[in-house]
Coordinates of C-alpha atoms in Angstrom, one line a residue:
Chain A
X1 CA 0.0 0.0 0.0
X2 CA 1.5 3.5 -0.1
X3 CA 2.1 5.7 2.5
X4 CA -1.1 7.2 4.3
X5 CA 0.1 10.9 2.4
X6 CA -0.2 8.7 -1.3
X7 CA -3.7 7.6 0.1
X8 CA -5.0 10.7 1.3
X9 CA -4.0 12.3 -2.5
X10 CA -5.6 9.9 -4.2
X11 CA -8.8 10.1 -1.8
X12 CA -8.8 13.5 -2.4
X13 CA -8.9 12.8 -6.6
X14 CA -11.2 10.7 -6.2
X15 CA -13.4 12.9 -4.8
X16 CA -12.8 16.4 -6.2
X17 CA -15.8 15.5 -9.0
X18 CA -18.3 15.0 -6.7
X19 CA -17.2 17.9 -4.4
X20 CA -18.7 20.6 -6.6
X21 CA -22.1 19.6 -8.9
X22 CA -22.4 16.1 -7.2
X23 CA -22.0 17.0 -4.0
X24 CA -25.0 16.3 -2.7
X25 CA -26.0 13.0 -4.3
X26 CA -22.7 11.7 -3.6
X27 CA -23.3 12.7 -0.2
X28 CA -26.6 10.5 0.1
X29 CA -24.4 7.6 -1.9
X30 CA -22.0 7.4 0.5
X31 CA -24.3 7.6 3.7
X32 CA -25.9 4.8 1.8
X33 CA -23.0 2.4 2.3
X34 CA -22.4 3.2 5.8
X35 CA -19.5 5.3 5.3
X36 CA -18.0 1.9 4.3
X37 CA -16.0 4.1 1.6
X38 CA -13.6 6.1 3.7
X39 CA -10.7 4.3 2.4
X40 CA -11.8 4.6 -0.9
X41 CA -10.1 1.4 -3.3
X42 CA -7.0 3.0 -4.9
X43 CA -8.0 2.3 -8.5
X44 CA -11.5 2.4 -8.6
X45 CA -12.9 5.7 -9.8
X46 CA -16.4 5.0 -10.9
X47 CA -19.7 5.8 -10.1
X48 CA -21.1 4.4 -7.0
X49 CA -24.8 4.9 -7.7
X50 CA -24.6 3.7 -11.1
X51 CA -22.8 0.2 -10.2
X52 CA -25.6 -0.4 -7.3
X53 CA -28.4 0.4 -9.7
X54 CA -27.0 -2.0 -12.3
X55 CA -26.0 -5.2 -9.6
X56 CA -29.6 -4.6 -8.5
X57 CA -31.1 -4.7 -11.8
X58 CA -29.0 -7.7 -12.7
X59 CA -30.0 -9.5 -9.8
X60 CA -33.4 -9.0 -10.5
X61 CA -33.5 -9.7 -14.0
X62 CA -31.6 -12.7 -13.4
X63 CA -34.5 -14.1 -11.0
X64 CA -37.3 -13.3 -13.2
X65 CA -36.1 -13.8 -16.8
X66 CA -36.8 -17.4 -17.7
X67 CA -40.1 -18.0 -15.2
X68 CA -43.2 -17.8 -17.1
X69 CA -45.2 -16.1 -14.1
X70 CA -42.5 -14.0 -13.4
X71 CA -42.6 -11.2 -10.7
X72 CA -46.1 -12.8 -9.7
X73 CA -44.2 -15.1 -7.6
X74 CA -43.2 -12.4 -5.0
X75 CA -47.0 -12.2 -4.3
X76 CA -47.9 -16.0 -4.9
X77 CA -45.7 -17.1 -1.8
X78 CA -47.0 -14.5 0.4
X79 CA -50.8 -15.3 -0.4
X80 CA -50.4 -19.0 0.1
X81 CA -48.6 -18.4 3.3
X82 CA -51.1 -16.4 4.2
X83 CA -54.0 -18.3 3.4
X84 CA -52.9 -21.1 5.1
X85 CA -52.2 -19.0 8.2
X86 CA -55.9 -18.1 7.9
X87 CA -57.5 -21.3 7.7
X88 CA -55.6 -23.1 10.7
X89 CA -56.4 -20.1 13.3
X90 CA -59.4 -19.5 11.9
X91 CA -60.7 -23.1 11.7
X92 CA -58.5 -25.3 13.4
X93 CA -56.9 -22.9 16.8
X94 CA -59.7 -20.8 15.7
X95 CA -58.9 -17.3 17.4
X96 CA -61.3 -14.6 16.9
X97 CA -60.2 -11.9 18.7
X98 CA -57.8 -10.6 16.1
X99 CA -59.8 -8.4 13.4
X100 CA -58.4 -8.6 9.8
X101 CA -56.4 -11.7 10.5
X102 CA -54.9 -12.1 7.0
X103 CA -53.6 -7.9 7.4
X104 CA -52.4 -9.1 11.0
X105 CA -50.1 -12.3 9.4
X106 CA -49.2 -9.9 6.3
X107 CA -47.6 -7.5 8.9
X108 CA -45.7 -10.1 10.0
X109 CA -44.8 -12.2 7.2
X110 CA -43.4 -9.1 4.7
X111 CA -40.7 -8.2 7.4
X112 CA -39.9 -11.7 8.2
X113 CA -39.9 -12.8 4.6
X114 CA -37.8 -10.0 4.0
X115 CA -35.3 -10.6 6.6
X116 CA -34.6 -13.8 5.7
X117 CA -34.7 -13.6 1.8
X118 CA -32.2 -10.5 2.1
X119 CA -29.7 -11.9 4.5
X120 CA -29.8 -15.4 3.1
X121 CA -28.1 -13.7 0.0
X122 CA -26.4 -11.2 1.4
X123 CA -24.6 -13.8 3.2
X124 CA -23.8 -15.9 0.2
X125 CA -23.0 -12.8 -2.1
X126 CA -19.5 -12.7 -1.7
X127 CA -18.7 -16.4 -2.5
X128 CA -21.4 -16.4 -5.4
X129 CA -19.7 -13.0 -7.0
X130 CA -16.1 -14.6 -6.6
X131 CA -15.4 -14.6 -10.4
X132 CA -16.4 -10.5 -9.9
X133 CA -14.3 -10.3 -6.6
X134 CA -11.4 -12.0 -7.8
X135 CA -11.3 -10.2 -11.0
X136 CA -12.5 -6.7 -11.1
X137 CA -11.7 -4.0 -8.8
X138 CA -15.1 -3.0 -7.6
X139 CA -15.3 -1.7 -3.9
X140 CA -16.1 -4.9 -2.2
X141 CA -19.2 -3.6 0.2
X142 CA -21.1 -2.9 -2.6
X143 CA -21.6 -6.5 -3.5
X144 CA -23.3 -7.7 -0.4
X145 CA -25.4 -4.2 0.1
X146 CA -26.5 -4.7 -3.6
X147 CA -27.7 -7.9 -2.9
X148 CA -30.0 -6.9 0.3
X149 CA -31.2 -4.1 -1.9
X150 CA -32.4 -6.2 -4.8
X151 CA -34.9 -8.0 -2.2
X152 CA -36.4 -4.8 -1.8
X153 CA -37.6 -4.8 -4.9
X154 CA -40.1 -8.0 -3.6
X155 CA -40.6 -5.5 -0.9
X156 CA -42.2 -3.3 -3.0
X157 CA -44.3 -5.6 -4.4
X158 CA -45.4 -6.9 -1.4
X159 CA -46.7 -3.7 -0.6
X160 CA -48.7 -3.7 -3.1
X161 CA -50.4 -6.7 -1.7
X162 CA -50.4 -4.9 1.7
X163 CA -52.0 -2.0 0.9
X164 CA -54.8 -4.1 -1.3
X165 CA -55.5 -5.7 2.3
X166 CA -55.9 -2.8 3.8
X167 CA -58.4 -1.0 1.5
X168 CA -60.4 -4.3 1.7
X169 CA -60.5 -4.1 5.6
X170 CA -61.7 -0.6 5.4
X171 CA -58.8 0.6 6.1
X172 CA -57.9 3.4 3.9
X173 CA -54.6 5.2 4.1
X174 CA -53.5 7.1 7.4
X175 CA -51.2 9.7 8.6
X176 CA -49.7 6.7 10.6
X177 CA -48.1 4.9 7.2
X178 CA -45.5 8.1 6.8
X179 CA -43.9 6.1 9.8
X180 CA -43.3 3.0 7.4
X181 CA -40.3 5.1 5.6
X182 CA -38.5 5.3 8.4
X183 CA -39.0 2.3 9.8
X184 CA -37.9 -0.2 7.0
X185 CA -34.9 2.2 6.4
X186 CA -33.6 1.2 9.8
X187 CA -34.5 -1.7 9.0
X188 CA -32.9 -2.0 5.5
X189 CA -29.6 -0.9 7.6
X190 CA -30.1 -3.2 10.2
X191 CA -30.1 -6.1 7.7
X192 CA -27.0 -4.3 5.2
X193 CA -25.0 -4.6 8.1
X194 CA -25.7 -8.1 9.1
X195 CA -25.4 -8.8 5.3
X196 CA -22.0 -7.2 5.4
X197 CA -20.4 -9.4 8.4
X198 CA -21.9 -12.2 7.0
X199 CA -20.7 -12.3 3.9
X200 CA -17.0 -11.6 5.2
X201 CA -17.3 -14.6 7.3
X202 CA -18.6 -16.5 5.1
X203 CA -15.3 -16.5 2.7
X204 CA -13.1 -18.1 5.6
X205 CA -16.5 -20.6 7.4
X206 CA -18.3 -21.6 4.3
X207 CA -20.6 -23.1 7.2
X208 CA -21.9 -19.6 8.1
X209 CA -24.5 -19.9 4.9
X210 CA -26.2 -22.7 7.3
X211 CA -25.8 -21.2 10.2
X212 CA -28.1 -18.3 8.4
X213 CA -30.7 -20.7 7.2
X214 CA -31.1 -22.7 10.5
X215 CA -31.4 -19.1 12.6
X216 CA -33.9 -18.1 10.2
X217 CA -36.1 -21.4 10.3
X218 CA -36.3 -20.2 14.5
X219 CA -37.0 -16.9 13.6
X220 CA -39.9 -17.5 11.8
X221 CA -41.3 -19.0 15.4
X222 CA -39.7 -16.2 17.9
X223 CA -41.2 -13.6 15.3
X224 CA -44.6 -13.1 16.6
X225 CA -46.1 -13.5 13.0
X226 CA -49.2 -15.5 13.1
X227 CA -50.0 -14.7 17.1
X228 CA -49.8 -11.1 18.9
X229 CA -47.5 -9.9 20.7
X230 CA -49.9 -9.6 23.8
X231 CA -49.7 -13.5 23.8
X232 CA -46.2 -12.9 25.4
X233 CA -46.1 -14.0 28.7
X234 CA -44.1 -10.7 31.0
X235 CA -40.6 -11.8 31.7
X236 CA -39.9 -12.6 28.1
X237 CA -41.4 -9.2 26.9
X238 CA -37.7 -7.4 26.9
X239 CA -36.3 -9.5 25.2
X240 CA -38.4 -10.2 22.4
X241 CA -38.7 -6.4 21.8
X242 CA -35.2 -6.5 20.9
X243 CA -35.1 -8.6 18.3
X244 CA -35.4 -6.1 15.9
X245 CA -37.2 -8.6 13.2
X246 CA -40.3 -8.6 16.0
X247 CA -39.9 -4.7 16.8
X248 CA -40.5 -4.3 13.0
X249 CA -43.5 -6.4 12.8
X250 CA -45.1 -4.9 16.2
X251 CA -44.4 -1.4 14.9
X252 CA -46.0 -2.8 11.5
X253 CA -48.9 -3.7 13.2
X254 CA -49.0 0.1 15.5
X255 CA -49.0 1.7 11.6
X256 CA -51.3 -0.6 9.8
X257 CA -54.0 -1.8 12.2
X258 CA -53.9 0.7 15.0
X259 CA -53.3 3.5 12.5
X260 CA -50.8 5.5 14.9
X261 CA -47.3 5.8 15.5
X262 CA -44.8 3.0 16.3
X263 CA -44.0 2.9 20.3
X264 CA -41.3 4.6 21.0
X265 CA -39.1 2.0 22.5
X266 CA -39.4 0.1 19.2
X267 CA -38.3 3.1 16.9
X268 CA -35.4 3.1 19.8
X269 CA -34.4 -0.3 19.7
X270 CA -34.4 -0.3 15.8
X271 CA -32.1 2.6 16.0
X272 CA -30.0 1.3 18.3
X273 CA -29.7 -2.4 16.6
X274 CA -29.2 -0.5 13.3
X275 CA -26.7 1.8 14.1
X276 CA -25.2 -1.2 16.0
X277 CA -24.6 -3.7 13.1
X278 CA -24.1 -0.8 10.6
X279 CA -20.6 -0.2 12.3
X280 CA -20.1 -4.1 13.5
X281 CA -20.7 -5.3 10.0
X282 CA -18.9 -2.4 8.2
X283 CA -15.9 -3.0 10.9
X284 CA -16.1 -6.6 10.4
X285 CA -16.1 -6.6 6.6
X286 CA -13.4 -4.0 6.3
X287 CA -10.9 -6.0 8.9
X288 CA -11.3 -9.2 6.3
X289 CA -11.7 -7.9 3.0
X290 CA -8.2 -7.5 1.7
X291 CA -7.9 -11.6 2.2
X292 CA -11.1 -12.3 0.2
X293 CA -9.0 -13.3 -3.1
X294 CA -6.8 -15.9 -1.4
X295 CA -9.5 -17.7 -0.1
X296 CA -12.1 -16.9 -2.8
Chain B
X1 CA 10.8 11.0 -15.7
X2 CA 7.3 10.4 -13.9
X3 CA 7.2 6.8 -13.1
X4 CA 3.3 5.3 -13.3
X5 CA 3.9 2.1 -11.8
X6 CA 6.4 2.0 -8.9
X7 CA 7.3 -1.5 -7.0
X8 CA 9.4 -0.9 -3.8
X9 CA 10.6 -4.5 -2.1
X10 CA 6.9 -6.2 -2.6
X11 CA 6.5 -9.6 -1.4
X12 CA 3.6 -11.6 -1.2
X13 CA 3.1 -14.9 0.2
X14 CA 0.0 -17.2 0.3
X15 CA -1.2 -20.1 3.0
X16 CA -0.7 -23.4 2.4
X17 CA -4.4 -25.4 3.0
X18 CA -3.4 -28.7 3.6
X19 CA -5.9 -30.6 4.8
X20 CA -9.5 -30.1 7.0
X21 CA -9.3 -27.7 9.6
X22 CA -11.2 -27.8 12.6
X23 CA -13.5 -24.5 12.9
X24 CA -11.5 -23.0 15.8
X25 CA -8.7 -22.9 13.2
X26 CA -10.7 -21.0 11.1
X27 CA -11.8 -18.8 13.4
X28 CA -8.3 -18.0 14.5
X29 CA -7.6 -17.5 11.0
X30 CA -10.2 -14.9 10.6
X31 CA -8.3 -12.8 12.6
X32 CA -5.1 -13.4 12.7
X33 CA -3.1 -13.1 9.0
X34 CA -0.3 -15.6 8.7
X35 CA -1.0 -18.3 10.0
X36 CA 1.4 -21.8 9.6
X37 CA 3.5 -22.5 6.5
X38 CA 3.3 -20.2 3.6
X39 CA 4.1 -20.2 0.2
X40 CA 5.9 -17.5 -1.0
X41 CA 4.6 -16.2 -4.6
X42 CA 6.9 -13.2 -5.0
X43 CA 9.6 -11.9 -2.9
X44 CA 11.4 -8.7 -3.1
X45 CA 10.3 -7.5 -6.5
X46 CA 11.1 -4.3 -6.9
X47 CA 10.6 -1.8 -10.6
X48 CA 10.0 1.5 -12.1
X49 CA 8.0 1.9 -15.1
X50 CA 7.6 5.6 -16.8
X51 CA 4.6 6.9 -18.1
X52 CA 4.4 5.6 -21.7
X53 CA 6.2 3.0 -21.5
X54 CA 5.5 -0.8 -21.6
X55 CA 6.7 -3.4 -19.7
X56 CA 6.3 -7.6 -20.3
X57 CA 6.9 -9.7 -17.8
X58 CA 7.9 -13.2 -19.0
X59 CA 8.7 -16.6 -17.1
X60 CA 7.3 -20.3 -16.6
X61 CA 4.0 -20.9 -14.9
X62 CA 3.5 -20.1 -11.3
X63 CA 6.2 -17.5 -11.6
X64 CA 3.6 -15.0 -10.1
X65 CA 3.2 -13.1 -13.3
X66 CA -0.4 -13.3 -12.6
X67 CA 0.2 -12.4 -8.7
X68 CA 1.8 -9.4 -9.5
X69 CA -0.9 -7.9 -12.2
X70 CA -3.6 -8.6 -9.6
X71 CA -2.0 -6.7 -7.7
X72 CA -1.3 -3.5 -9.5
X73 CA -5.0 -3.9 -10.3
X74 CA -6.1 -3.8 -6.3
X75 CA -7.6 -7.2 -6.3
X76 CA -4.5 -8.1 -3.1
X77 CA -2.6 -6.5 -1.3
X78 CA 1.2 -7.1 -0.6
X79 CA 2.5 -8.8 2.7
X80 CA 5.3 -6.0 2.5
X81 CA 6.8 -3.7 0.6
X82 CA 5.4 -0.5 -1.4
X83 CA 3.2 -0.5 -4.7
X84 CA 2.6 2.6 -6.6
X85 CA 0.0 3.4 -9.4
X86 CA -0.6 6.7 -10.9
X87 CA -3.9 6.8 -13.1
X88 CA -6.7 4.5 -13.2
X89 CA -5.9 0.9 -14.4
X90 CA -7.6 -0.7 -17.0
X91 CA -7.4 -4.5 -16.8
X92 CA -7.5 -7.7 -19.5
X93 CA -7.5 -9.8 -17.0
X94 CA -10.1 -13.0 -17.3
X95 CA -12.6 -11.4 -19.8
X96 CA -16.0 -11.7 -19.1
X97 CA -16.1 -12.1 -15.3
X98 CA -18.6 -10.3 -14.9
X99 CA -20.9 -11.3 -17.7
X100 CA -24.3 -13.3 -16.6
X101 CA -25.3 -15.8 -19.3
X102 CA -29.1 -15.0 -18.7
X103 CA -28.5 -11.8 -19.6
X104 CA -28.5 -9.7 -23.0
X105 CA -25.4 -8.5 -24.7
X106 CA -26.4 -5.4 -23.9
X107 CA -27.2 -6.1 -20.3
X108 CA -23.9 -7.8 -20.0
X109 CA -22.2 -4.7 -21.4
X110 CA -23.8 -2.0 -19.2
X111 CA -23.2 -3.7 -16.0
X112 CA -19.9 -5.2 -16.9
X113 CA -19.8 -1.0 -17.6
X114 CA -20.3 0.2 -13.9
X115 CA -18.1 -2.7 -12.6
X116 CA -15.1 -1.5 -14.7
X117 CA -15.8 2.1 -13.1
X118 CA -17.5 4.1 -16.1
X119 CA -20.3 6.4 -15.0
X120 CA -23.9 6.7 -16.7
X121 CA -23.1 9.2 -19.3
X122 CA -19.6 7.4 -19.9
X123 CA -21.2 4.3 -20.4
X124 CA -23.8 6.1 -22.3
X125 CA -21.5 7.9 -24.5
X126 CA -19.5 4.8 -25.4
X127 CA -22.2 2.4 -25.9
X128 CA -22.5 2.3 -29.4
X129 CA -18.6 2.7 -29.7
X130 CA -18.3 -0.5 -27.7
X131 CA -21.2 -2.8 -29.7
X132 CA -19.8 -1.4 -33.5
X133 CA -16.2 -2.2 -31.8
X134 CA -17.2 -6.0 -30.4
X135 CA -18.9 -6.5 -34.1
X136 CA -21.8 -8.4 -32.5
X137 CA -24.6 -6.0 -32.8
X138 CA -27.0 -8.7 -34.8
X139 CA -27.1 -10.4 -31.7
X140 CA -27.2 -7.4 -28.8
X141 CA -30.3 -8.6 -27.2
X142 CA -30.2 -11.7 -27.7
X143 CA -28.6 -13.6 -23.9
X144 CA -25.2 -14.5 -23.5
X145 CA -25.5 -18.2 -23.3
X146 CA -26.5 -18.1 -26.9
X147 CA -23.0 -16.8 -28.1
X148 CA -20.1 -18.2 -28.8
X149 CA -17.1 -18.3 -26.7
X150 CA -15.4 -16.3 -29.4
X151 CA -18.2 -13.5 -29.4
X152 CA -18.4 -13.4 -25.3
X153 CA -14.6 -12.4 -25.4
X154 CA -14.6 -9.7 -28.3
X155 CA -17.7 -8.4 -26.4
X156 CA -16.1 -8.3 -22.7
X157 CA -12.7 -6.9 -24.7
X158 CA -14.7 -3.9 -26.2
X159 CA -16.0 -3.3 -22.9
X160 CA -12.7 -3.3 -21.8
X161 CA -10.8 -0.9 -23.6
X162 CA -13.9 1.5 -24.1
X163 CA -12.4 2.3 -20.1
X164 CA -9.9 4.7 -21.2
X165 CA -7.2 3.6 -19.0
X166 CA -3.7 5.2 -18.0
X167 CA -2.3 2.1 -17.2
X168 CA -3.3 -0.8 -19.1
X169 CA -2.8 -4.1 -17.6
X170 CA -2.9 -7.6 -19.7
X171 CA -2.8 -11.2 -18.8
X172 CA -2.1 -13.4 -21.6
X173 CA -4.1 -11.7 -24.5
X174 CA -3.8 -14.7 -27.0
X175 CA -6.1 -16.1 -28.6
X176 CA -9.2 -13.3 -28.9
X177 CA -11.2 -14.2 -31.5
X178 CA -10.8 -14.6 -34.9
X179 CA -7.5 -12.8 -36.7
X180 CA -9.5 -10.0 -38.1
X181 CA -10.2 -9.3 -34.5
X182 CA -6.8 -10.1 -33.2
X183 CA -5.6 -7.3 -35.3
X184 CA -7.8 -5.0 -34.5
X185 CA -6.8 -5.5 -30.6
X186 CA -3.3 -5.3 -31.5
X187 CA -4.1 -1.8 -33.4
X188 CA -6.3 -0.8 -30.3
X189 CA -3.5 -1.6 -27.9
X190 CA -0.8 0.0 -30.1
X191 CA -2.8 3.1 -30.2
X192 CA -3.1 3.4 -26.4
X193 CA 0.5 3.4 -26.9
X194 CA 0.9 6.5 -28.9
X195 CA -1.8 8.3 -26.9
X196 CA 0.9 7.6 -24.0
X197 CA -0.3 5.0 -22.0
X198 CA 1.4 2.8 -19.8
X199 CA 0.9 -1.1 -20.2
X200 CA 2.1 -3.7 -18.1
X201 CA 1.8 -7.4 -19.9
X202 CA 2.2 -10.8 -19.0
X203 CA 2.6 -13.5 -22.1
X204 CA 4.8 -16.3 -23.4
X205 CA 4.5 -14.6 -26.7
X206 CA 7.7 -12.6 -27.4
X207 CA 6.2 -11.3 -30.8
X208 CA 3.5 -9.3 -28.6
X209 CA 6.2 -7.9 -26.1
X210 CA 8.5 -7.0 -28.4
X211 CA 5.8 -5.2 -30.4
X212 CA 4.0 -3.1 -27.2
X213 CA 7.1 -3.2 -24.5
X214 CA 10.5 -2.0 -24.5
X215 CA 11.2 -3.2 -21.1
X216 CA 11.0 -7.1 -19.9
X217 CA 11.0 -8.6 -16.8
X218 CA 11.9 -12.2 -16.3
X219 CA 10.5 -13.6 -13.2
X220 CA 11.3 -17.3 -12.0
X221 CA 9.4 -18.6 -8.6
X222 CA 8.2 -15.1 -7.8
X223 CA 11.9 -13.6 -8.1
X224 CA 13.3 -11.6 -10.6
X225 CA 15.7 -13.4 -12.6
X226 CA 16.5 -10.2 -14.7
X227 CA 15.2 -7.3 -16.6
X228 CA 15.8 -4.6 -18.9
X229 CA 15.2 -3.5 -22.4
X230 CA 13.1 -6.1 -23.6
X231 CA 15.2 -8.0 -26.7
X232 CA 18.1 -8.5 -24.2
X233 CA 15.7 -10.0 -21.5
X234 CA 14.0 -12.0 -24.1
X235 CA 16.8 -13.5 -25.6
X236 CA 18.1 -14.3 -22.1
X237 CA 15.2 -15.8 -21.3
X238 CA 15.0 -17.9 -24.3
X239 CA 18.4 -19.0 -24.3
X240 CA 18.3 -19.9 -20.5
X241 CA 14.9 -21.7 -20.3
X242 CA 16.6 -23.6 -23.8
X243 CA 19.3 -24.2 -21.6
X244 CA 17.4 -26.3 -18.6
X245 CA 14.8 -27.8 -21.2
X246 CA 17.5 -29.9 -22.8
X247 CA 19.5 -30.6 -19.4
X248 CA 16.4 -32.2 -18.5

């Protein structure tokens, strides 16, 4: 490496563009990754946006291009889920005290879906991009943060699906949903950043991929996404609040069914957990990155 | 004289894997960065190359010809010693890493594009440039797995030099396409060369270092044996790897 002077130059370069006209966007890029780029790679000048924008759209062209039904599976798995949620606790542990039960396990099954899809490849999206890491100079962080962000693209979709619930239950939009910004965006951090030490790991314990797949098969119970939260009996109550999978599906539920703002402690604990694993994950992925191509 | 690619005392040295490790090795590993026996892949390498100027390293396989490219292209780092790059590298490394076989020539090209560090208007700018250059534009949107290995590697090579580089970096070149397209390569290459660009090539072709270097370097198990202006290294080279070919 050259000496720290050499680096800072270069940084400096690299940066001068964006400094006067681009100042701004490049400002929101680089929030964007977490401030992952403050040793910017010594030989790659290019555009940051533009490189996300296109591994996003390659990741999702690649899923969708040779199924006949196409993006209609991001609602298909949903809807079944769903609908199979209904029946049981409506029919077989019939439980009638939750109104708009298929809105209720939506709430619950978007974030965790979400969650798991995203980190799932996040995790893998180092070792599946090894021809790409081994070859091209691309900054490193954006492979596993493109990766999280092409599952919000199913997101969207699923909101779609969401919101059609909604206007059937009578519930038409509120004030309450401008909270659903902010809450996935900690979110959407919360997950980069577990995406990003993940997929660091990953390179040196291939086993972490199944570590990831067996933690999210017991999420999908500790989530509270086919039973309230209320259902919690006391002394666990703390700690389920921080898992911040369950904080986003309670704080769901606050902005969708009881149309008002998230508790407070949840928007906390999201802060805190995203905020936390942001600088973990960034730290963690920094520390191990320069030995990705021997082991790659 | 403004050097463009300076290499102070570099070594670089890789882990041996022999055999299954238990996890708490590979936990140690993750933090700790030389662990056990290592294989050293270049030691004390040390060169100047001036802006404009090209250099070919030659030498046997495993050499670390390959090592040291990868390198000046900020895919590793060194265990020690200094490495210095003015300008943005272009490399011809593996064509077509980054190319998806699902998706469209054009697809390909664009995000291949953004890898390689273009911007939007760059990329848009040089798109057509880059399809008239690869000569596949019948079959632009049609996906990659329909092409022929030929026509993946004259696509990812137009991407490749639409970059604009100031130091052009190239790993064993042979072997592109047909010849017409050969010698449009070697006429691109050559007029990076004018425009007074540095290139840095690895090849066991002396006919292509002679033509874009005039300075060799002749690495043998990641040392330098010798270097200099490239038809005295060459001919060094040729007479001493002659030389242990028939002793053996």
């Amino acid at each position: 490496m050259g000496s720290s002077g050499e680096e800072r130059k270069n940084y400096d370069a690299m940066l001068r563009p964006y400094t006067t006209l681009q100042a701004s966007r490049a400002r929101i890029v680089y929030l964007f990754l977490f401030f992952t780029m403050t040793t910017p790679p010594r030989k790659w000048g290019g555009d940051l946006l533009f490189l996300l924008e296109n591994l996003i759209l390659k990741d999702f062209r690649i899923r969708y291009r040779n199924m006949s039904l196409g993006v209609m599976w991001s609602l298909i798995n949903p809807l079944v889920l769903m609908g199979v949620m209904t029946f049981i606790f409506s029919n077989v542990f019939a439980n009638k005290s939750i109104a708009a039960y298929p809105l209720f396990i939506l709430c619950g099954l978007i974030p965790f879906n979400f969650f798991s899809g995203a980190l799932l490849a996040g995790t893998t999206s180092i070792l599946d991009s090894a021809p790409l890491v081994k070859r091209v100079a691309v900054p490193r962080e954006v492979v596993p943060v493109a990766s999280v962000l092409s599952n919000c693209v199913h997101l969207l979709i699923q909101f779609g699906l969401l919101v059609g619930f909604a206007l059937v239950y009578r519930l038409p939009p509120a004030v309450s949903w401008l909270w659903l910004p902010l809450v996935w965006l900690l979110f959407i951090v919360f997950v980069c950043g577990l995406a990003l030490g993940a997929s660091a790991v990953n390179v040196f314990i291939r086993d972490t991929r199944y570590v990831v797949e067996s933690f999210n098969l017991v999420l999908f119970w500790l989530v509270p996404i086919f039973y309230p939260f209320s259902y919690i009996p006391d002394r666990f109550r703390d700690v389920y609040q921080f898992n911040p999978v369950a904080a986003l599906v309670m704080a769901m539920r606050n902005i969708m069914i009881e149309r008002q703002a998230p508790a407070p402690s949840l928007l906390r604990n999201m802060t805190i957990a995203a905020t936390f694993t942001a600088v973990a994950g960034t730290w963690l992925f920094r520390r191990l990155k320069d030995r990705f191509y021997e082991h790659l | 004289m403004t050097a463009a690619l300076v290499f102070d005392r570099v070594s670089k040295s890789f882990a041996h894997h022999t055999g299954p490790r238990l996890l708490r090795e590979r936990i140690a590993e993750l933090f700790r960065s030389a662990p056990g026996h290592r294989l050293e892949v270049l030691k004390d390498v040390s060169f100047q190359l001036p802006r404009g100027d090209g250099l070919g390293l030659i030498g046997p396989n495993g050499a670390g010809k390959s090592t040291l490219l990868n390198m000046v292209c900020g895919l590793s780092q060194p265990d020690s010693g200094r490495i210095e790059v003015h300008g943005r590298v272009g490399a011809l490394l593996e064509l077509g890493s980054g190319f998806h076989p699902d998706l469209t020539g054009e697809e390909n090209v664009r995000v291949n594009a953004a890898m390689i560090g273009l911007t939007r208007r760059q990329t848009k700018e040089r798109f057509e440039d880059i399809i008239e250059f690869s000569g596949v534009r019948d079959f632009i949107r049609e996906p990659l797995r329909t092409y022929s290995s030929g026509m993946q590697m004259r696509l990812a090579f137009s991407v490749a030099v639409h970059m604009n580089p100031d130091v052009l970096v190239i790993d064993e070149m042979i072997g592109v396409g047909d010849n017409d397209f050969q010698a449009k390569c070697l006429e691109r290459m050559r007029r990076f060369q004018s425009e007074g660009k540095t290139i840095l090539l690895a090849s066991h072709s002396p006919k292509l270092m002679e033509m874009l270097c005039q300075h060799a370097m002749w690495l043998e198990r990641g040392r330098v044996v010798t270097s200099g202006p490239v038809d005295q290294v060459l001919k060094a080279y040729q007479s001493g790897h002659g030389g242990t070919a028939s002793a053996t």
